[in-house]
Amino acid sequence: MHSQQEFIFDHLPVAALQLDMQGCIKAANSAARVLLGQRQQTLVGTHLVELFNDKEGKIKTLLQRMARCCVQETGTCPPFVALESQKLSAESWQEMSSTSETSLILELQLPILTQVEVVFRCVPQMGWLLVLHERTREQETLALMQRYFQIIEQTDDLIMITDCVGKIDYVNPAFERCTGLSTKEILGQTPGMLKSGKHDSRFYMRLWRTLQQGQPFRDVFINRRKDGSLYYEEKTITPLRDASGRVTHYISTGKDISKHVETQERLAYVANHDILTGLPNRTALKERLDRRIQRAQLEDKQLALLLIDLDRFKQVNDSFGHRSGDQLLQEVARRIAELGGPQQLIARQSADEFIVLLENIRTPRAAAYIAHKLIHELERPFDLEGGHAYLSASIGITLYPTDGNSASQLLHNADIAMQRAKESGGETYRFFTDDMTTQAAQRLQMESQLRQALLHKEFFLEYQPRIDLKQGKLVAVEALLRWKRADGSRVSPAEFIPLLEEMGLITSVGEWVLHTACREARYWQEIGLPKIRVAVNLSARQFHQANLYDVVQKCLFHSGLPASCLELEITEGLMIDNVQESIALLQRLNHMGVHLSIDDFGTGYSSLAYLKRFPVHTLKVDRSFVNDVTTDPHDAAIVQTVIHLAHNLNLTVTAEGIETQAQLDFVRHHGCNEGQGYFLARPMPSENLIAWYQAQSEITEETSQEPTQASAELSPPPSS
């Protein structure tokens, strides 16, 4: 270095070090020696790594890169990290231009005692110069504040600063983006401008009480954006104090957790609601019901729980398809909700069961009134994509606290009451009573006994004759299912046959009845009795099973009974459920040679348009009409109409339940073909039937070529 350069170098107004290409100090000017507190002799030869305790060797790497840049007249230096104290901080390259040439300047934040900033400069003929700038504490503070401000401006957290009286002094850009409010709209206002009304006064009292105690307040705030929408902010509000301890500002930092809350709410909704109808599901029902019960207990009020079971929903679902079935359930839910009102708890408990909780019920009559209206409302036609559908409902009613003091008890007892309503024929409601619990226990016991009855062959058939009313001859016997327990006691068919239906055992028992009736009818023929046609009353499950035709064919084959000697009885309601399939099945059975009849005619969903399309041979007038035929003009008119209708359709008509001479005379006078009842003959076992038949003088001769008939049905005998 020339003497002029040395003079300039030594008298620079800033501290400077001259370095060689290896990063060793060649010279230190006066300002540098003062700043570093060391003499020239001590500094010369010292490597920067030693001066700044660069244990990681990054200064050496830096110098190597700078040396390469110095060799090139132009070029771009690769980015690197600079030193701060004994560790590296962010680096920056800046390209500077002069009148003669372009040099590269590197600025590093390299504090020594946190008060030194260094600049590397590559100077022609002088090599590397390291310029040291002493920084004041105010500069350090200002730089630190600028750094913090940049962080606040760039963070995604929502930041608000208010003065001690709550006026907003500052909000960051993230806050503006979230709320949709600009700084101009916010500054000078209070945070109350964001209130949504979702927090009560106790929430804000707790907030200020916490802040006044000098503690941060943390909670989730539900606030309102400029556009009116709500957002959820997980926020901490902290009081800021000056040197004297006086609160000067409050700073609020928070995160917008709206998406997280919406996701959680959606998951909670899905977990607690039926997606199809939007009603609370079984999971949510019990929890909400328990809460309502607790409230009723505190307020000394009565509740009524209604369990609504849709009658015949499965048939409608099968006939119209699942899409229409879903549409039907949605409409059912809508009607129930409209009738129950927004204040009542309404839920979907299962596929075809709904719950309505009526609060503050003063008398059971009020619950009965609502149940009656619900039944009436659900009987109105449902307009579906596949046409009109018709439903009815069975409703069980329990009262709190009379019938239970917990959700589980009320639901259980409502189910028992609902079953009682279904056993009464449906389309009605029943209240839970104490004896229903006992009956439910007996029902469970009977279910177990029925399964044992199947294993131990405790079922048997009895036969009741059917008489030709014109000739007075036997034309049929009706076989009735009976159950005698191992201890010799007998159970009424009215008790166990509906239970067989519910348990799903009716199909296997019905097949046993069909096989037994065919086998015994064949036996009667073999011992010399005239041909007897056996009619088996098919249950709903039997009639709708896919292999019914094959089952009938198998029973005829194994028993050896001709198809012309078998009669199948079907109630009109079964055929109306699915008309086209019913007609197709009945036609196949008719072509096989099986005799077909409609049982309990007049009590179901009669349709004369369909009746003429069904390949049936006999109509059986239900005993409920025959019972009062001599005292009730309406029943008398119905019986006369059915007889006339049957004759016009070339069908045989049979009157069931004849128990008096007057009833017999009436139906005979009006042209009824056949009669059956206790007045004519009681049910009897097979061996007694044979003896009875042989003892009748009027049937000692062979009958005509047209075979007579016998019927076997899964129904209780007529009452005496």
Short mmCIF file of N, CA and C in Angstrom, two decimals, residues 151 173 227 241 275 324 342 379 396 421 424 481 531 533 581 622 637 662-663 667 685:
data_model
loop_
_atom_site.label_atom_id
_atom_site.label_comp_id
_atom_site.label_asym_id
_atom_site.label_seq_id
_atom_site.Cartn_x
_atom_site.Cartn_y
_atom_site.Cartn_z
N ILE A 151 -42.32 -8.65 11.60
CA ILE A 151 -42.90 -9.94 11.99
C ILE A 151 -44.41 -9.80 12.21
N PRO A 173 -52.26 -6.56 9.03
CA PRO A 173 -52.94 -6.95 7.78
C PRO A 173 -53.75 -8.23 7.90
N ASP A 227 -69.02 -8.44 6.41
CA ASP A 227 -70.13 -8.93 5.58
C ASP A 227 -71.22 -9.60 6.41
N ARG A 241 -47.95 -2.79 30.44
CA ARG A 241 -47.71 -1.78 31.47
C ARG A 241 -46.45 -0.98 31.15
N ILE A 275 -78.67 -38.43 8.64
CA ILE A 275 -78.35 -37.67 7.44
C ILE A 275 -79.55 -37.56 6.51
N SER A 324 -87.61 -44.02 -3.44
CA SER A 324 -88.91 -43.50 -3.00
C SER A 324 -89.09 -43.72 -1.51
N PRO A 342 -91.35 -26.61 16.79
CA PRO A 342 -89.89 -26.44 16.92
C PRO A 342 -89.37 -26.65 18.33
N GLU A 379 -101.71 -40.85 7.87
CA GLU A 379 -102.61 -41.64 7.02
C GLU A 379 -102.89 -40.94 5.70
N GLY A 396 -96.63 -45.83 20.84
CA GLY A 396 -96.57 -46.16 22.26
C GLY A 396 -96.26 -44.90 23.05
N ALA A 421 -99.91 -51.54 20.77
CA ALA A 421 -100.70 -50.87 19.74
C ALA A 421 -100.70 -51.68 18.44
N SER A 424 -102.92 -54.62 18.53
CA SER A 424 -104.33 -54.24 18.44
C SER A 424 -104.75 -53.96 17.00
N LEU A 481 -103.98 -74.64 13.90
CA LEU A 481 -102.73 -74.93 14.60
C LEU A 481 -102.94 -74.86 16.10
N LYS A 531 -112.45 -87.71 -1.23
CA LYS A 531 -111.38 -86.74 -1.43
C LYS A 531 -111.69 -85.45 -0.66
N ARG A 533 -110.30 -81.59 0.15
CA ARG A 533 -109.38 -80.53 -0.25
C ARG A 533 -108.90 -79.78 0.99
N GLU A 581 -97.01 -58.96 -8.87
CA GLU A 581 -96.33 -60.19 -8.43
C GLU A 581 -97.33 -61.18 -7.85
N ASP A 622 -115.76 -62.80 6.67
CA ASP A 622 -115.16 -62.81 8.00
C ASP A 622 -116.23 -62.94 9.08
N ALA A 637 -126.17 -56.01 5.66
CA ALA A 637 -126.04 -55.51 4.29
C ALA A 637 -124.70 -55.92 3.69
N ALA A 662 -130.00 -68.69 14.24
CA ALA A 662 -130.44 -67.49 13.53
C ALA A 662 -129.40 -67.06 12.49
N GLN A 663 -128.16 -67.14 12.86
CA GLN A 663 -127.09 -66.79 11.91
C GLN A 663 -127.08 -67.76 10.74
N VAL A 667 -127.71 -66.61 6.63
CA VAL A 667 -126.78 -66.78 5.51
C VAL A 667 -127.31 -67.80 4.51
N PRO A 685 -109.27 -83.36 16.67
CA PRO A 685 -108.08 -84.00 16.11
C PRO A 685 -108.43 -84.88 14.91
#
